[in-house]
Coordinates of C-alpha atoms in Angstrom, one line a residue:
Chain A
M25 CA 12.3 -110.4 50.1
Y26 CA 12.0 -111.1 47.0
G27 CA 10.5 -108.3 45.8
K28 CA 6.6 -107.4 45.0
D29 CA 7.1 -109.6 41.5
V30 CA 7.2 -112.8 43.5
H31 CA 3.0 -113.4 43.2
T32 CA 3.5 -113.2 39.4
Q33 CA 3.5 -116.9 38.2
G34 CA 6.7 -117.0 35.8
S35 CA 8.2 -114.3 36.9
F36 CA 12.3 -114.4 37.9
A37 CA 11.6 -114.1 41.2
S38 CA 8.8 -116.1 41.3
N39 CA 11.1 -118.5 40.0
C40 CA 13.5 -117.9 42.5
L41 CA 11.7 -119.0 45.4
R42 CA 10.7 -121.9 43.9
A43 CA 13.9 -122.8 43.2
R44 CA 14.9 -122.3 47.0
R45 CA 11.8 -124.3 48.1
L46 CA 13.2 -127.0 45.3
A47 CA 16.7 -127.0 47.4
E48 CA 15.0 -127.5 50.9
R49 CA 13.4 -130.4 49.6
G50 CA 16.4 -132.1 48.2
V51 CA 16.6 -131.2 44.9
R52 CA 19.7 -131.9 43.1
F53 CA 19.7 -129.7 40.3
I54 CA 18.0 -126.7 39.4
Q55 CA 17.7 -124.4 36.4
L56 CA 16.6 -120.5 36.2
F57 CA 15.8 -118.9 32.9
H58 CA 15.2 -115.7 32.3
R59 CA 15.2 -114.0 29.0
G60 CA 15.2 -111.2 26.7
W61 CA 18.8 -109.8 27.3
D62 CA 19.5 -109.7 23.5
Q63 CA 19.0 -106.0 22.8
H64 CA 21.0 -105.6 19.2
N65 CA 18.8 -102.2 19.9
N66 CA 16.5 -100.5 22.3
L67 CA 19.1 -101.2 25.1
P68 CA 18.7 -98.4 27.3
N69 CA 14.7 -98.9 27.9
E70 CA 15.2 -102.7 27.8
T71 CA 17.6 -103.5 30.1
K72 CA 16.1 -101.7 33.1
G73 CA 13.4 -103.8 32.8
Q74 CA 15.6 -107.1 33.0
T75 CA 18.1 -106.3 35.3
S76 CA 14.7 -104.9 38.0
A77 CA 13.5 -108.3 37.3
V78 CA 16.5 -109.9 38.5
D79 CA 18.5 -107.7 40.6
R80 CA 16.4 -108.1 44.1
A81 CA 15.6 -111.5 43.3
Q82 CA 18.7 -113.4 42.9
A83 CA 20.0 -111.4 45.8
A84 CA 16.9 -112.7 48.1
L85 CA 17.7 -116.2 47.2
V86 CA 21.4 -116.2 47.7
K87 CA 20.1 -114.6 51.3
D88 CA 17.8 -117.1 51.7
L89 CA 19.5 -120.1 51.4
K90 CA 22.4 -118.9 53.5
R91 CA 19.9 -118.2 56.3
R92 CA 18.9 -121.5 56.0
G93 CA 22.2 -123.2 56.3
L94 CA 21.4 -124.3 52.7
L95 CA 24.5 -122.2 51.0
D96 CA 27.4 -124.4 52.2
D97 CA 26.4 -126.8 49.8
T98 CA 24.7 -125.5 47.2
I99 CA 26.9 -123.3 44.2
I100 CA 24.8 -121.3 42.3
L101 CA 25.9 -120.2 39.2
W102 CA 24.8 -116.7 37.2
A103 CA 25.8 -117.4 33.7
G104 CA 24.6 -116.4 30.1
E105 CA 26.6 -118.2 26.9
F106 CA 28.3 -114.8 26.0
G107 CA 28.6 -111.2 26.8
R108 CA 27.8 -108.1 24.6
S109 CA 30.4 -105.4 23.6
V110 CA 30.8 -102.6 25.0
Y111 CA 30.8 -100.3 22.0
S112 CA 27.4 -99.8 20.5
Q113 CA 25.4 -101.3 17.2
G114 CA 23.2 -99.6 15.6
A115 CA 22.3 -95.7 16.0
L116 CA 24.1 -94.4 18.8
T117 CA 21.5 -91.9 20.4
K118 CA 20.7 -90.9 23.9
T119 CA 17.6 -93.1 24.5
N120 CA 18.0 -95.4 21.8
Y121 CA 21.1 -98.3 21.2
G122 CA 21.8 -101.3 21.2
R123 CA 25.0 -103.4 21.7
D124 CA 26.4 -106.6 19.7
H125 CA 27.3 -110.6 21.1
H126 CA 31.1 -109.8 22.6
P127 CA 32.5 -113.7 22.8
R128 CA 35.7 -112.7 23.9
C129 CA 35.2 -111.2 27.7
F130 CA 32.5 -111.5 30.2
S131 CA 31.4 -112.0 33.8
V132 CA 29.8 -115.0 35.6
W133 CA 28.8 -114.8 39.0
L134 CA 29.5 -117.5 41.9
A135 CA 27.7 -118.0 45.3
G136 CA 27.9 -121.0 47.7
G137 CA 29.3 -124.6 48.4
G138 CA 33.2 -123.4 48.5
I139 CA 33.7 -120.1 46.6
K140 CA 35.3 -117.6 48.2
P141 CA 33.1 -114.5 48.9
G142 CA 33.3 -110.7 47.6
I143 CA 36.0 -111.0 45.3
V144 CA 36.3 -110.5 41.7
Y145 CA 39.1 -112.6 39.3
G146 CA 40.4 -112.2 36.1
K147 CA 40.3 -108.4 34.5
T148 CA 40.1 -106.9 31.2
D149 CA 41.6 -104.8 28.7
D150 CA 40.6 -101.0 29.4
H151 CA 38.4 -101.4 26.8
S152 CA 36.5 -104.5 27.9
Y153 CA 37.3 -106.1 24.4
N154 CA 39.8 -109.0 25.5
I155 CA 40.7 -110.4 28.8
A156 CA 43.8 -109.1 30.5
E157 CA 44.9 -111.4 32.9
N158 CA 43.7 -114.4 34.5
P159 CA 41.3 -115.9 32.1
V160 CA 38.8 -118.6 33.3
S161 CA 38.0 -121.0 30.6
V162 CA 34.6 -122.7 30.3
H163 CA 36.7 -126.4 31.0
D164 CA 37.6 -124.4 34.1
L165 CA 35.1 -122.8 35.2
H166 CA 33.7 -126.6 35.3
A167 CA 36.5 -128.5 36.5
T168 CA 36.1 -125.6 39.8
M169 CA 32.6 -126.7 39.8
L170 CA 33.3 -130.3 40.0
H171 CA 35.9 -129.5 42.7
C172 CA 33.6 -128.4 44.5
L173 CA 31.2 -131.1 44.1
G174 CA 34.2 -133.5 45.2
F175 CA 35.2 -134.8 41.9
D176 CA 38.6 -134.6 40.7
H177 CA 37.9 -133.7 37.1
K178 CA 40.9 -135.7 35.8
R179 CA 39.1 -138.9 37.3
L180 CA 35.9 -138.4 36.8
G181 CA 35.2 -140.2 33.6
Y182 CA 32.5 -141.9 32.0
F183 CA 32.4 -144.2 28.9
H184 CA 31.0 -142.9 25.5
Q185 CA 32.0 -144.1 21.8
G186 CA 34.2 -146.8 23.3
R187 CA 36.2 -144.8 25.5
E188 CA 36.4 -142.9 28.8
M189 CA 35.6 -139.6 28.4
R190 CA 36.1 -136.7 30.9
L191 CA 33.5 -133.8 31.4
T192 CA 36.5 -131.3 30.8
D193 CA 37.5 -133.6 27.8
V194 CA 41.6 -132.4 28.1
F195 CA 41.3 -129.2 29.5
G196 CA 40.5 -127.6 32.8
N197 CA 42.1 -126.6 35.6
V198 CA 40.8 -125.9 39.3
I199 CA 40.8 -121.9 39.9
K200 CA 42.3 -122.6 43.4
P201 CA 41.8 -118.8 43.5
I202 CA 38.9 -118.0 43.8
L203 CA 37.9 -121.5 46.4
Q204 CA 38.0 -120.9 50.3
Chain B
M13 CA 91.7 -160.4 40.3
S14 CA 89.2 -158.5 42.0
L15 CA 86.8 -159.2 38.7
L16 CA 87.6 -162.6 38.9
L17 CA 86.4 -162.6 42.6
E18 CA 83.5 -160.8 42.3
F19 CA 83.0 -163.3 39.7
F20 CA 83.4 -165.8 41.8
G21 CA 81.1 -164.3 44.6
R22 CA 78.4 -164.4 41.8
L23 CA 78.7 -168.1 41.4
H24 CA 77.2 -168.5 44.9
P25 CA 73.2 -169.1 44.0
M26 CA 74.5 -171.9 41.6
L27 CA 77.4 -173.5 43.8
L28 CA 75.2 -173.4 47.1
H29 CA 72.7 -175.8 45.6
L30 CA 75.2 -178.9 45.1
P31 CA 77.0 -179.0 48.3
I32 CA 72.6 -179.0 49.5
G33 CA 72.5 -182.3 47.5
M34 CA 75.8 -183.8 48.2
L35 CA 76.2 -184.1 52.0
C36 CA 72.1 -184.9 52.4
A37 CA 72.8 -187.7 49.5
L38 CA 76.0 -188.7 51.7
G39 CA 74.0 -188.2 55.0
I40 CA 71.1 -190.3 54.0
Y41 CA 74.0 -193.3 52.8
E42 CA 76.1 -192.9 56.1
F43 CA 73.4 -193.9 57.7
R44 CA 72.0 -196.3 55.7
A45 CA 75.4 -198.0 55.8
W46 CA 75.8 -197.5 59.7
R47 CA 72.8 -199.5 60.4
K48 CA 73.4 -202.3 58.1
G49 CA 77.2 -202.3 58.9
D50 CA 78.5 -201.5 55.6
P51 CA 81.7 -199.8 54.6
P52 CA 81.2 -195.8 54.4
A53 CA 80.8 -194.3 50.8
P54 CA 83.7 -193.8 48.3
R55 CA 86.7 -191.1 49.3
F56 CA 86.0 -189.7 45.8
W57 CA 82.1 -188.6 46.5
V58 CA 83.0 -187.2 50.5
S59 CA 85.7 -185.4 49.2
L60 CA 84.0 -184.2 46.2
A61 CA 81.0 -183.0 48.6
A62 CA 83.6 -181.5 50.8
A63 CA 85.1 -179.5 47.7
C64 CA 81.6 -177.9 46.5
A65 CA 81.0 -176.9 50.1
A66 CA 83.8 -175.3 50.9
F67 CA 83.2 -173.4 47.1
A68 CA 80.0 -172.3 48.2
A69 CA 81.4 -171.1 51.4
G70 CA 83.7 -169.1 50.0
S71 CA 81.8 -167.7 46.9
G72 CA 79.1 -167.1 49.3
W73 CA 81.8 -165.1 51.9
Q74 CA 83.0 -163.3 48.5
L75 CA 79.5 -162.3 47.5
H76 CA 78.8 -160.6 51.1
Q77 CA 82.2 -158.6 50.1
E78 CA 80.1 -156.7 47.7
P79 CA 78.1 -153.6 48.7
G80 CA 74.5 -153.7 49.0
Y81 CA 74.2 -156.4 51.6
V82 CA 72.0 -154.8 54.6
E83 CA 73.2 -156.5 58.0
D84 CA 70.6 -158.8 59.8
F85 CA 70.1 -161.4 62.1
A86 CA 69.0 -163.7 59.0
L87 CA 72.0 -162.7 56.7
E88 CA 74.5 -163.0 59.9
W89 CA 73.5 -166.3 60.7
H90 CA 73.5 -167.5 57.3
E91 CA 77.1 -166.4 56.8
R92 CA 78.7 -168.6 59.9
L93 CA 76.4 -171.4 59.5
G94 CA 77.3 -171.5 55.9
I95 CA 81.3 -171.0 57.0
A96 CA 80.7 -174.0 59.5
T97 CA 79.3 -175.9 57.0
G98 CA 82.1 -175.7 54.6
L99 CA 85.1 -176.3 57.1
S100 CA 83.1 -178.9 58.6
A101 CA 82.7 -180.7 55.1
I102 CA 86.4 -180.4 54.6
L103 CA 86.9 -182.1 58.2
C104 CA 84.8 -184.8 57.3
A105 CA 87.2 -185.5 53.8
M106 CA 89.8 -185.4 56.1
L107 CA 88.7 -187.1 58.5
Y108 CA 87.6 -189.9 56.4
N109 CA 90.1 -193.0 57.3
N110 CA 88.1 -193.3 60.9
V111 CA 84.9 -193.6 60.4
T112 CA 83.2 -193.1 63.2
R113 CA 84.1 -189.5 63.6
Y114 CA 83.8 -189.1 59.9
R115 CA 80.3 -189.6 60.0
K116 CA 79.8 -187.8 63.3
V117 CA 81.2 -185.0 61.6
L118 CA 79.6 -185.3 58.6
L119 CA 76.1 -185.2 61.0
L120 CA 77.6 -182.1 62.0
S121 CA 78.1 -180.9 58.6
V122 CA 74.3 -181.7 57.5
A123 CA 73.4 -179.8 60.3
T124 CA 75.0 -176.5 59.8
M125 CA 74.1 -176.9 55.8
L126 CA 70.5 -177.0 56.7
G127 CA 70.7 -174.3 59.1
A128 CA 72.7 -172.2 56.6
G129 CA 70.0 -173.2 54.6
H130 CA 67.1 -172.0 56.4
Y131 CA 68.8 -168.6 56.8
G132 CA 69.6 -168.0 53.0
G133 CA 65.9 -168.8 51.9
T134 CA 64.6 -166.3 54.6
M135 CA 67.0 -163.8 53.0
T136 CA 65.7 -164.2 49.5
H137 CA 62.0 -165.8 49.9
G138 CA 61.6 -163.8 53.1
E139 CA 60.1 -165.3 56.4
D140 CA 57.4 -168.4 56.1
F141 CA 57.6 -168.6 52.4
I142 CA 57.2 -172.0 52.7
F143 CA 54.1 -171.9 55.0
E144 CA 52.9 -169.4 54.0
P145 CA 49.5 -170.9 51.9
L146 CA 49.2 -173.1 55.2
L147 CA 48.7 -170.1 57.1
R148 CA 46.4 -168.5 55.3
L149 CA 44.9 -171.7 55.3
A150 CA 44.6 -172.1 58.8
A151 CA 43.3 -168.1 58.7
N152 CA 40.6 -168.9 56.4
N153 CA 39.1 -171.9 58.3
E154 CA 38.4 -169.8 61.0
S155 CA 35.9 -168.1 59.6
Q156 CA 36.2 -165.1 60.3
P157 CA 33.1 -162.5 58.7
P158 CA 35.2 -160.8 56.5
A159 CA 35.8 -157.5 57.1
S160 CA 34.6 -154.8 55.0
V161 CA 36.6 -151.6 56.3
V162 CA 40.3 -151.0 57.4
S163 CA 41.0 -150.6 61.0
Y164 CA 44.0 -149.4 61.8
E165 CA 44.7 -151.8 64.8
R166 CA 43.6 -154.9 63.7
D167 CA 44.7 -154.5 59.8
I168 CA 47.7 -152.0 59.8
A169 CA 49.8 -152.1 62.7
P170 CA 49.9 -155.5 62.6
V171 CA 52.0 -155.0 58.9
F172 CA 53.6 -152.1 60.3
K173 CA 54.8 -153.9 63.1
A174 CA 56.3 -156.8 61.3
K175 CA 57.6 -155.0 58.2
C176 CA 58.7 -151.8 59.4
S177 CA 59.5 -151.7 63.4
K178 CA 62.9 -152.9 62.8
C179 CA 64.2 -149.6 61.4
H180 CA 61.1 -147.5 62.9
S181 CA 59.9 -148.4 66.6
A182 CA 61.5 -147.5 70.0
S183 CA 64.3 -149.5 69.0
K184 CA 65.6 -147.7 66.3
Q185 CA 64.0 -144.9 64.1
K186 CA 66.0 -144.4 60.6
G187 CA 65.2 -140.9 59.5
G188 CA 63.7 -139.6 63.0
L189 CA 60.2 -142.2 62.0
R190 CA 58.8 -144.3 64.6
L191 CA 55.6 -146.8 63.2
D192 CA 54.3 -148.0 66.3
A193 CA 51.7 -145.6 67.4
P194 CA 49.6 -143.2 66.1
E195 CA 50.8 -140.0 67.5
W196 CA 54.9 -141.0 66.1
I197 CA 52.8 -141.6 62.8
L198 CA 51.5 -138.6 62.9
K199 CA 54.4 -137.0 64.5
G200 CA 56.4 -138.4 61.2
G201 CA 60.1 -138.4 60.3
K202 CA 62.6 -135.4 59.4
N203 CA 61.9 -136.0 55.8
D204 CA 58.1 -136.0 54.8
G205 CA 57.2 -135.0 57.9
A206 CA 54.0 -136.7 58.7
A207 CA 53.5 -140.2 57.4
V208 CA 50.0 -139.8 56.6
N209 CA 47.9 -137.3 55.7
V210 CA 45.0 -137.6 57.9
G211 CA 41.7 -136.9 56.4
H212 CA 42.6 -136.8 52.9
P213 CA 42.3 -139.9 50.3
D214 CA 45.7 -138.6 49.2
G215 CA 49.1 -137.0 49.4
H216 CA 50.3 -139.4 52.0
P217 CA 54.3 -139.5 52.2
I218 CA 54.3 -143.3 53.5
L219 CA 52.2 -144.7 50.3
E220 CA 54.2 -143.0 48.0
R221 CA 57.6 -144.7 49.0
I222 CA 55.7 -148.0 49.2
L223 CA 55.1 -147.6 45.6
L224 CA 58.3 -146.4 44.4
D225 CA 60.5 -148.6 42.0
L226 CA 62.1 -151.4 44.3
E227 CA 65.5 -149.6 43.0
D228 CA 64.5 -146.2 43.9
E229 CA 66.7 -145.1 47.2
D230 CA 63.6 -143.8 48.4
H231 CA 61.6 -147.0 48.2
M232 CA 60.1 -148.5 51.5
P233 CA 61.1 -151.0 53.0
P234 CA 64.4 -150.5 51.5
E235 CA 65.9 -153.6 49.2
G236 CA 67.1 -156.8 50.6
K237 CA 64.8 -156.4 53.5
R238 CA 61.6 -158.1 53.7
Q239 CA 59.2 -156.4 51.1
L240 CA 55.5 -155.8 51.7
T241 CA 53.1 -158.3 49.9
L242 CA 50.7 -157.1 47.4
E243 CA 47.9 -157.9 49.6
E244 CA 49.5 -155.8 52.4
T245 CA 50.3 -153.1 49.9
D246 CA 46.6 -152.6 49.6
L247 CA 45.5 -152.9 52.2
I248 CA 47.6 -150.0 53.6
A249 CA 46.3 -148.2 50.3
E250 CA 42.5 -148.7 51.3
W251 CA 43.1 -147.2 54.6
L252 CA 45.1 -144.3 53.2
Q253 CA 42.1 -144.0 51.0
L254 CA 39.9 -143.4 54.1
G255 CA 41.9 -140.4 55.5
A256 CA 44.3 -142.8 57.7
P257 CA 41.5 -142.9 60.3
F258 CA 43.1 -144.7 63.5
G259 CA 39.6 -145.2 65.3
P260 CA 37.9 -148.2 65.4
P261 CA 35.9 -148.1 62.4
L262 CA 32.5 -147.5 61.9
A263 CA 30.5 -150.4 60.7
A264 CA 27.7 -149.7 58.3
A265 CA 23.8 -148.7 59.4
D266 CA 21.7 -151.7 59.6
A267 CA 19.8 -152.2 56.1
A268 CA 17.0 -153.2 57.3
A269 CA 16.6 -149.6 59.6
V270 CA 18.2 -147.6 56.4
Q271 CA 15.2 -149.5 53.7
R272 CA 12.2 -148.4 56.2
L273 CA 13.9 -145.1 56.2
R274 CA 13.6 -145.0 52.7
D275 CA 10.0 -147.1 52.7
N276 CA 9.0 -144.0 54.6
L277 CA 10.1 -141.5 52.1
V278 CA 13.3 -140.7 53.9
H279 CA 16.2 -139.4 52.5
V280 CA 19.5 -141.7 53.1
Q281 CA 22.8 -141.8 51.8
T282 CA 26.2 -142.3 52.8
I283 CA 28.3 -139.4 52.8
S284 CA 30.7 -141.2 50.3
T285 CA 31.5 -144.6 49.0
E286 CA 33.8 -145.2 51.2
S287 CA 32.3 -144.1 54.1
N288 CA 29.4 -145.9 56.6
K289 CA 28.6 -141.9 57.8
L290 CA 24.7 -141.2 56.6
Y291 CA 22.9 -137.8 55.9
V292 CA 19.2 -138.3 56.2
D293 CA 17.1 -135.6 55.2
F294 CA 13.3 -135.9 55.7
A295 CA 12.7 -133.0 53.3
A296 CA 10.1 -135.5 51.5
T297 CA 7.3 -135.8 54.6
A298 CA 8.6 -132.9 57.0
T299 CA 5.3 -131.6 57.5
D300 CA 3.8 -135.1 58.7
I301 CA 6.5 -136.4 61.2
N302 CA 6.8 -135.6 64.9
N303 CA 9.0 -136.4 67.8
Q304 CA 7.9 -140.1 67.9
I305 CA 8.2 -140.9 64.3
V306 CA 11.6 -139.7 63.8
T307 CA 12.7 -141.1 67.1
E308 CA 11.7 -144.7 66.0
L309 CA 13.0 -144.1 62.7
L310 CA 16.4 -143.2 63.6
M311 CA 17.2 -145.3 66.7
P312 CA 18.6 -148.2 65.1
I313 CA 20.9 -146.0 62.9
K314 CA 21.8 -143.2 65.3
D315 CA 25.5 -143.9 65.5
N316 CA 26.1 -143.3 61.8
I317 CA 24.5 -140.3 61.6
V318 CA 26.7 -137.2 60.8
E319 CA 24.4 -135.0 59.1
L320 CA 20.8 -134.4 59.3
S321 CA 18.0 -132.5 58.3
L322 CA 14.4 -131.9 60.0
A323 CA 13.6 -129.2 58.3
R324 CA 10.1 -127.6 58.0
A325 CA 8.8 -130.1 60.6
V326 CA 6.3 -128.3 62.7
Q327 CA 5.6 -131.3 64.6
I328 CA 9.3 -131.4 65.8
D329 CA 10.0 -129.6 69.0
D330 CA 12.3 -129.8 72.3
G331 CA 10.7 -133.3 72.6
I332 CA 13.6 -134.3 69.9
M333 CA 17.0 -133.8 72.0
P334 CA 16.9 -136.8 73.7
L335 CA 17.1 -138.7 70.4
I336 CA 19.9 -135.6 69.3
A337 CA 21.7 -136.2 72.6
Q338 CA 22.5 -140.1 71.3
M339 CA 23.8 -139.1 67.9
P340 CA 27.7 -139.1 69.1
R341 CA 28.7 -138.1 65.3
L342 CA 26.1 -135.7 64.4
E343 CA 28.0 -132.9 62.6
I344 CA 25.2 -131.0 60.7
L345 CA 21.7 -130.8 61.9
S346 CA 19.2 -128.4 60.2
L347 CA 15.8 -127.3 62.8
V348 CA 14.6 -124.6 60.2
G349 CA 11.2 -124.1 60.3
T350 CA 10.8 -126.4 63.4
S351 CA 8.9 -125.7 66.8
I352 CA 11.9 -126.3 68.7
T353 CA 12.3 -123.6 71.7
A354 CA 15.3 -121.9 73.6
A355 CA 14.9 -124.4 76.5
S356 CA 17.2 -126.7 73.6
E357 CA 19.6 -123.9 73.2
V358 CA 22.4 -125.3 75.4
A359 CA 22.2 -128.9 74.2
L360 CA 22.3 -127.7 70.9
K361 CA 25.9 -126.2 71.4
E362 CA 27.0 -129.7 71.5
I363 CA 27.1 -129.9 67.7
A364 CA 29.3 -128.1 65.5
T365 CA 26.7 -126.5 62.9
V366 CA 23.0 -126.1 63.8
H367 CA 20.4 -123.9 61.9
L368 CA 17.7 -122.6 63.4
F369 CA 16.4 -120.1 61.3
D370 CA 12.8 -119.7 61.7
T371 CA 12.6 -121.3 64.8
A372 CA 12.0 -119.2 68.4
I373 CA 15.9 -119.6 69.2
Q374 CA 16.9 -116.3 67.9
S375 CA 20.5 -115.9 66.3
E376 CA 22.6 -113.0 66.5
Q377 CA 21.3 -109.6 64.5
P378 CA 22.0 -109.8 60.8
S379 CA 25.6 -108.2 60.7
D380 CA 25.4 -106.5 57.3
A381 CA 23.4 -104.1 55.6
L382 CA 22.2 -105.2 52.9
A383 CA 20.8 -108.6 55.0
T384 CA 19.0 -105.9 56.8
E385 CA 17.9 -104.4 54.2
I386 CA 16.4 -107.2 52.0
L387 CA 15.1 -108.9 55.3
A388 CA 12.9 -106.0 56.4
E389 CA 10.5 -107.4 53.3
G390 CA 7.8 -104.8 52.6
E391 CA 9.6 -101.4 54.2
I392 CA 10.5 -100.2 50.5
K393 CA 6.9 -98.9 50.1
L394 CA 5.9 -97.7 46.8
T395 CA 4.6 -93.9 47.3
N396 CA 3.7 -92.6 44.3
S397 CA 0.9 -93.5 42.0
E398 CA 1.7 -90.8 38.8
C399 CA 5.1 -89.6 38.2
P400 CA 6.3 -86.8 40.0
V401 CA 8.2 -84.8 37.1
T402 CA 5.4 -84.8 34.7
G403 CA 1.9 -86.0 36.3
E404 CA 1.6 -89.1 33.7
M405 CA 1.0 -92.8 34.6
I406 CA 3.7 -94.2 36.1
D407 CA 6.4 -97.5 34.5
P408 CA 7.5 -100.0 37.1
K409 CA 10.1 -100.1 34.4
Y410 CA 11.5 -97.0 35.6
T411 CA 12.0 -97.0 39.5
I412 CA 13.8 -95.8 41.9
V413 CA 14.6 -95.6 45.7
Y414 CA 14.8 -92.6 47.6
Q415 CA 15.4 -92.3 51.2
G416 CA 14.0 -95.8 51.5
E417 CA 10.7 -95.0 49.5
E418 CA 10.3 -96.3 46.2
I419 CA 8.8 -93.6 43.3
Q420 CA 8.8 -94.6 39.7
F421 CA 8.2 -92.5 37.1
C422 CA 6.9 -92.4 33.6
C423 CA 9.7 -92.4 31.0
P424 CA 13.6 -92.8 31.6
N425 CA 14.6 -89.1 31.5
C426 CA 12.4 -88.3 34.5
P427 CA 14.8 -89.8 37.3
K428 CA 17.2 -87.7 35.7
T429 CA 15.5 -84.4 36.5
F430 CA 14.4 -85.6 40.0
W431 CA 17.7 -86.4 41.1
E432 CA 18.9 -82.7 40.3
D433 CA 16.4 -81.4 42.8
P434 CA 13.9 -84.4 44.6
E435 CA 12.6 -81.8 47.3
K436 CA 11.0 -80.1 44.9
Y437 CA 9.6 -82.5 42.8
L438 CA 8.6 -84.6 46.0
G439 CA 6.8 -82.0 47.2
A440 CA 5.2 -81.3 43.9
K441 CA 3.6 -84.9 45.0

C-alpha cells in the first residue's frame, strides 16, 4: 500500500507507515521530513525521484488513517516553507534546468479533521508569480488548524515575556471555506 | 410649573424618611403616654408629622407621573399605602383634640406607613433584601455538597421562575418568549429565535441580553424589575457555557476507577475541561488485554464513556458486547483489528460511529477507484529488468505504469519514446 520503499528504513514510505502506527497509539503530534527539494539545478532528473518517493506513500497514509477511523480527528498538513519559481534558474536545456526559491505564492495541502476534501482554495496569476485571489497567510493557516483542534486562536494565550501572547500574534483569520 | 412639580417629585426619596421617623417616634410616645395616662404629644409635633407624611405621599404620587415605571404589585401597594399614610396622618392632626380617636388613627397611620415602607423597599432593593444573608446562612447550614456541574432542573429553572416568569411564562409572553420549560426556551421568542444555542459554548441570545448595560433598552430583566444577582448571572453563564444541557448533569467518573485505568497504562481523559464525558483508549496495552480485563476496568465508569478505542486488541471478541451494551453514552467505538465477528454486527448498529477495519465484519466495498487501486497492494508488478527501449540497466527513478504494470527505464527520455508506440517496445521486451 505504501509502496515497496516501505521496507527501506528511513524512506519516506517507511516514515509514513511509522506515522500511522504512532497515530494509532495515541501520539498527538507527528512530524515527517522529506529533504532534497532544493533543485536550483538538475530539476528534471531529481524531481522525478523526489515525487516518486512521496507520491504513493502520502496517498497511502491518508487512506490508511481513513479506513482505521483515525482521519476524523487527525489533520495532515503537507507543506514546505516556500515555493519555487515558475521560471528557470541557470541554463535552460531539455534535460537540465533549475528553479529558484519563490516565497510569494505556493501551495500546501490539508486532509482530515474538519477540512473539506476535494477543493482548491486560492489562485495565483497566470504566471504563478503573485497571489490572485484568496491569499492564506501562515497565521491564517495556524488559526484554521487551531480551530479544527477546538481552540479559538483569539482567546488561546500563553504567558510570555511579561504578557499574554497569542500563537497567531495579532494576525490570522479562520479560513471558513475550507472547513467541513 | 411642571418642572417645579417634577423637582418636587424627585424629593420623594429624601422626604419619605421624615414621616417614617416622626410617625414611629409619635407612636412610641403616645403608646407610653397611654399606658401612663399622660397627655398626648404637643400639637406642634403632630402637625409637623402630618405635614411631612402629606408631602412624602404627594411627592411620591408626583414621582409616579414620570415615565419609566413598570406597574407591578409592589409599586401599586406602595402607592396606595403611601397615600393612606398621608391622609391618615392629616386626619390625626385634625382629630388632635379627641385624644382617643387621635391615638387610634395614629396607630392606623403607623401601620400603613410600615406597609408602604416595606413595598417601597421591595421596589428599590428587591424582595428579601434584608433577610437574604440569613437565608443564605440557613442554606449553607444544610451542608449540601458543593454542586460541581450546573443542572438546569436544580440551578437554572428556579432562577428563571423567580426573575423571568412574570413576563415569560404561561400567564404572559412578552416578545413571544416563555422561559418556564425547556421546549419553550428552545422555541424562543419572535426577536431572537431560540433563547439558547444548544450544544455551543457561546452565541446565546439570552446571555447577551442579560449582560447588556442596565440602561440598554434590550437589557433583561428590564430596568425597574428585579435584576439577576451576580451569582445567578454566573450560574446561567456557566450553564450556557456547557451548551445549555437540559438533562440531569453527568456526575464525574469515580476517581479511583480512573486512576486504576491509568495505573494499567490506559489512556483516559475527559473530552473537554468542562465535561465529565470520557475518552478511553487502550492503545498502549492493546495486545495484552482481553474481554475480562476490559470489563473489570471499565464497569465502574461505563456511564461516562463516550469514546472508546480497543483497536488492535486481538484477544477482544464478541464477549465484549455485554459491556458495550451497558454504555449508554457511547458514541464512537473503534474495534479495528479485534476478533469481533459478524454475530455482533446488529448490536453495533446502535452506536453512532464504529470502526471495524481489519475485522471479520466486512464493510461495503471501497467506493472510489483510487482506494481500490491502493488497497490492492502488490498488484502492480515490476515487469521488466532492462529498459524496453534501449535494453540498458533500469533506474527506479524513471518508472511509469502501463496497463496496470510497472515499467522502468534507463533514462528520462526513454518513457517518451515508449509512449509513442508502447506495443512496439513491449513486444521487443
